[in-house]
PDB file of C-alpha atoms in Angstrom:
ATOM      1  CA  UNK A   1     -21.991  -2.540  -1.879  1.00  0.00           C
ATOM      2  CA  UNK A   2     -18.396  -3.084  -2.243  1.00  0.00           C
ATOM      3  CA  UNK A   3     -16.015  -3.697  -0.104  1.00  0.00           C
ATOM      4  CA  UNK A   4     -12.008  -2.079   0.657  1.00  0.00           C
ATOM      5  CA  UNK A   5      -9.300  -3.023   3.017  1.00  0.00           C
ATOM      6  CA  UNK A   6      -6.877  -0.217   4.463  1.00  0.00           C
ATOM      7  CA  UNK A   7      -3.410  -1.390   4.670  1.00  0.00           C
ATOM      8  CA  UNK A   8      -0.757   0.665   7.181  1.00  0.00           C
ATOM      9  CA  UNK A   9       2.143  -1.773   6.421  1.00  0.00           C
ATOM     10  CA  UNK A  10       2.770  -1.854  10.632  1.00  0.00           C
ATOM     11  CA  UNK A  11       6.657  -3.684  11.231  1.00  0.00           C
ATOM     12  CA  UNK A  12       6.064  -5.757  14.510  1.00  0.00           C
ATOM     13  CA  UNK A  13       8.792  -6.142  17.214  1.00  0.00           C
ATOM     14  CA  UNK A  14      11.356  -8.499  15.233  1.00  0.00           C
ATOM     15  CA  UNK A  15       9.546  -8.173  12.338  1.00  0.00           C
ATOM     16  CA  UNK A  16      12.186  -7.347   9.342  1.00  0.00           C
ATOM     17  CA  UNK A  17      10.682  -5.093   6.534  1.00  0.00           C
ATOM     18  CA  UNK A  18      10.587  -7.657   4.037  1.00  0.00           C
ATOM     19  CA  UNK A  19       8.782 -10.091   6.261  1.00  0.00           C
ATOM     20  CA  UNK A  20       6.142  -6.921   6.365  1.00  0.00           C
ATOM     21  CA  UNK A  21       6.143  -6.493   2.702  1.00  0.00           C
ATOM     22  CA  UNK A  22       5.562 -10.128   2.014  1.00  0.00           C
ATOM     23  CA  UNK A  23       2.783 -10.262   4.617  1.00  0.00           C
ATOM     24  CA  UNK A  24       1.136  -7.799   3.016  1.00  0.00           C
ATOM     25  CA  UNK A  25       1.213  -8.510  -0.249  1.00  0.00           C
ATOM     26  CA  UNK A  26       0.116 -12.228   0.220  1.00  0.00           C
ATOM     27  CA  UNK A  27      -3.103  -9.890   2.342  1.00  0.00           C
ATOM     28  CA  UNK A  28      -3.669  -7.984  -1.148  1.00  0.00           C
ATOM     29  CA  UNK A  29      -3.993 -11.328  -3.114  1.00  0.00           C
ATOM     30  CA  UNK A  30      -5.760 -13.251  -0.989  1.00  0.00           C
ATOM     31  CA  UNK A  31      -8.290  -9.878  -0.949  1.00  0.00           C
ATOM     32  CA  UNK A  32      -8.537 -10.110  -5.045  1.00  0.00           C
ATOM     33  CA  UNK A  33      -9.364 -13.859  -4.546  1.00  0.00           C
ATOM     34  CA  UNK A  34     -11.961 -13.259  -2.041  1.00  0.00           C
ATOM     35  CA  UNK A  35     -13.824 -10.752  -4.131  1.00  0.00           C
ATOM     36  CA  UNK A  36     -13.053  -7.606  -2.350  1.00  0.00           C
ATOM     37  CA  UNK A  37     -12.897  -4.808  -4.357  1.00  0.00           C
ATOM     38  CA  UNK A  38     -10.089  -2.633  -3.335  1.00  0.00           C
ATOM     39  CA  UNK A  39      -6.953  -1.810  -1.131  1.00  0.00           C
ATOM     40  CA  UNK A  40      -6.118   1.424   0.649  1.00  0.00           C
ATOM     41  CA  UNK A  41      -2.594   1.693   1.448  1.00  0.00           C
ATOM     42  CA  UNK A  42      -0.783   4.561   3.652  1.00  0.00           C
ATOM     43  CA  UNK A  43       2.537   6.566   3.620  1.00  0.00           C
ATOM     44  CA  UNK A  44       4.401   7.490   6.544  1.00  0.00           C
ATOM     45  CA  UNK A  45       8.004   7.996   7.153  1.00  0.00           C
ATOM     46  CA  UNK A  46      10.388   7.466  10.392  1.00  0.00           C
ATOM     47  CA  UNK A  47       8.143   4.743  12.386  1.00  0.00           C
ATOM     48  CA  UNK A  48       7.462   1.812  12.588  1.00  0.00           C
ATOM     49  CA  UNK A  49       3.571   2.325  12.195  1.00  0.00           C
ATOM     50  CA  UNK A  50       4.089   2.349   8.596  1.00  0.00           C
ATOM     51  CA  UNK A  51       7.168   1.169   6.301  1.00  0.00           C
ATOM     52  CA  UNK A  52       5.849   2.309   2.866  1.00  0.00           C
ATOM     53  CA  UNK A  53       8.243   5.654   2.197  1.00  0.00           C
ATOM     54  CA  UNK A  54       7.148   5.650  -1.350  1.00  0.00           C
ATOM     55  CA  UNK A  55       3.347   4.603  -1.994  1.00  0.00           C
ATOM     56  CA  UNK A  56       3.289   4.762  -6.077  1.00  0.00           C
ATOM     57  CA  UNK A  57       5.955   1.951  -5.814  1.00  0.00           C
ATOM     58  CA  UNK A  58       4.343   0.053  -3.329  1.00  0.00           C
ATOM     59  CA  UNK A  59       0.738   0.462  -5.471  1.00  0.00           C
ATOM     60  CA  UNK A  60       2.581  -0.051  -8.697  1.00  0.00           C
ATOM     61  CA  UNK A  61       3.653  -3.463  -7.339  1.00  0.00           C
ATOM     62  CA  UNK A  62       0.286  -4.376  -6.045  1.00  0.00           C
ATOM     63  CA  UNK A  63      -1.099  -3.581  -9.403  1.00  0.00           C
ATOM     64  CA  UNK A  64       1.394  -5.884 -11.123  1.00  0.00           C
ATOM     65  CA  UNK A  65       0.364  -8.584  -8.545  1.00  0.00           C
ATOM     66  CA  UNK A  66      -3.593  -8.174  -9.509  1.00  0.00           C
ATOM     67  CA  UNK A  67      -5.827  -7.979 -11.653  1.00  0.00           C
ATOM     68  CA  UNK A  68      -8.659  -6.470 -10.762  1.00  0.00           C
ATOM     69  CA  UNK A  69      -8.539  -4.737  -7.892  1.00  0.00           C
ATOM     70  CA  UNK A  70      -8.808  -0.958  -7.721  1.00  0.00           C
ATOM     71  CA  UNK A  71      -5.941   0.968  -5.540  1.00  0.00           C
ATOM     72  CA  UNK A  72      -5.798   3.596  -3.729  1.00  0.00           C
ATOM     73  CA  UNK A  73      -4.169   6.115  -1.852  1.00  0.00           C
ATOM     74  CA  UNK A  74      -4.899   6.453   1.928  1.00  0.00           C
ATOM     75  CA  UNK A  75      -1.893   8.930   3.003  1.00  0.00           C
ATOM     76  CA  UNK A  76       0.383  10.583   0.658  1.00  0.00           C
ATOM     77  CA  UNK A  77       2.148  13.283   2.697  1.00  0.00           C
ATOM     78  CA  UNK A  78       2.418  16.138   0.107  1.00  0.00           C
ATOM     79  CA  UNK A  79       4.695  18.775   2.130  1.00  0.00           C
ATOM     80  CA  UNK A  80       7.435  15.701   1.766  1.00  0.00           C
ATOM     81  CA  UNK A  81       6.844  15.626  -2.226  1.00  0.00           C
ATOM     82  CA  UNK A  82       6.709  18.206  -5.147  1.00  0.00           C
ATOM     83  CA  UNK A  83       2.640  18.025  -6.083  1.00  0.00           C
ATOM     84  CA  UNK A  84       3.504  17.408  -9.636  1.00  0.00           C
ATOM     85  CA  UNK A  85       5.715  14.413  -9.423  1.00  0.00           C
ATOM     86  CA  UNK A  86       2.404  13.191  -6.989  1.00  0.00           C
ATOM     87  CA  UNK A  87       0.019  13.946  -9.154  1.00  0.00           C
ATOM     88  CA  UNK A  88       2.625  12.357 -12.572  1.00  0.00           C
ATOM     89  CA  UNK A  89       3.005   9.322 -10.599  1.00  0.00           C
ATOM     90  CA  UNK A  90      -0.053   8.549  -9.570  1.00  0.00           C
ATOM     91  CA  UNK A  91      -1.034   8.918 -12.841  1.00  0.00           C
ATOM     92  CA  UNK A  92       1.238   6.260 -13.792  1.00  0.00           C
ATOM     93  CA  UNK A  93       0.214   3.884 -11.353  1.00  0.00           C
TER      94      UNK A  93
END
């Protein structure tokens, strides 16, 4: 069995953005040290449910914090994107 985490980046009352980012990132590696075997993360725009606008750059980070972890996409929100670039970046990542 393995085992993910979903991540929705949520920004708390007072909470600045980079306090979420930093939170969640020090989640992510504590998950690789742990043994789990992936991370989930989600896109949304406007709220302060989610702060990840971009989620290649957030993943492509991640991926440069890890090692082994496998990452995925939870939300990309493809009327906001051209498909290709989507499909190119993820790609990348």
């Amino acid at each position: 069995m393995k085992f993910s985490t979903f991540h929705l980046f949520h920004q708390f009352a007072g909470q600045t953005a980079r306090e979420v980012y930093d939170y969640q990132i020090e989640i992510v590696e504590l998950l690789e040290e742990l043994g789990f075997d992936g991370v989930w993360v989600a896109e949304h725009h406007f709220r302060d449910y989610g702060v990840v606008p971009n989620i290649f750059n957030v993943l492509s980070h991640l991926a440069a914090r890890t090692q082994r972890l496998r990452l995925g996409t939870g939300i990309v929100v493809l009327p906001l994107h051209n498909p290709v670039h989507v499909a190119e970046e993820a790609a990348m990542v």
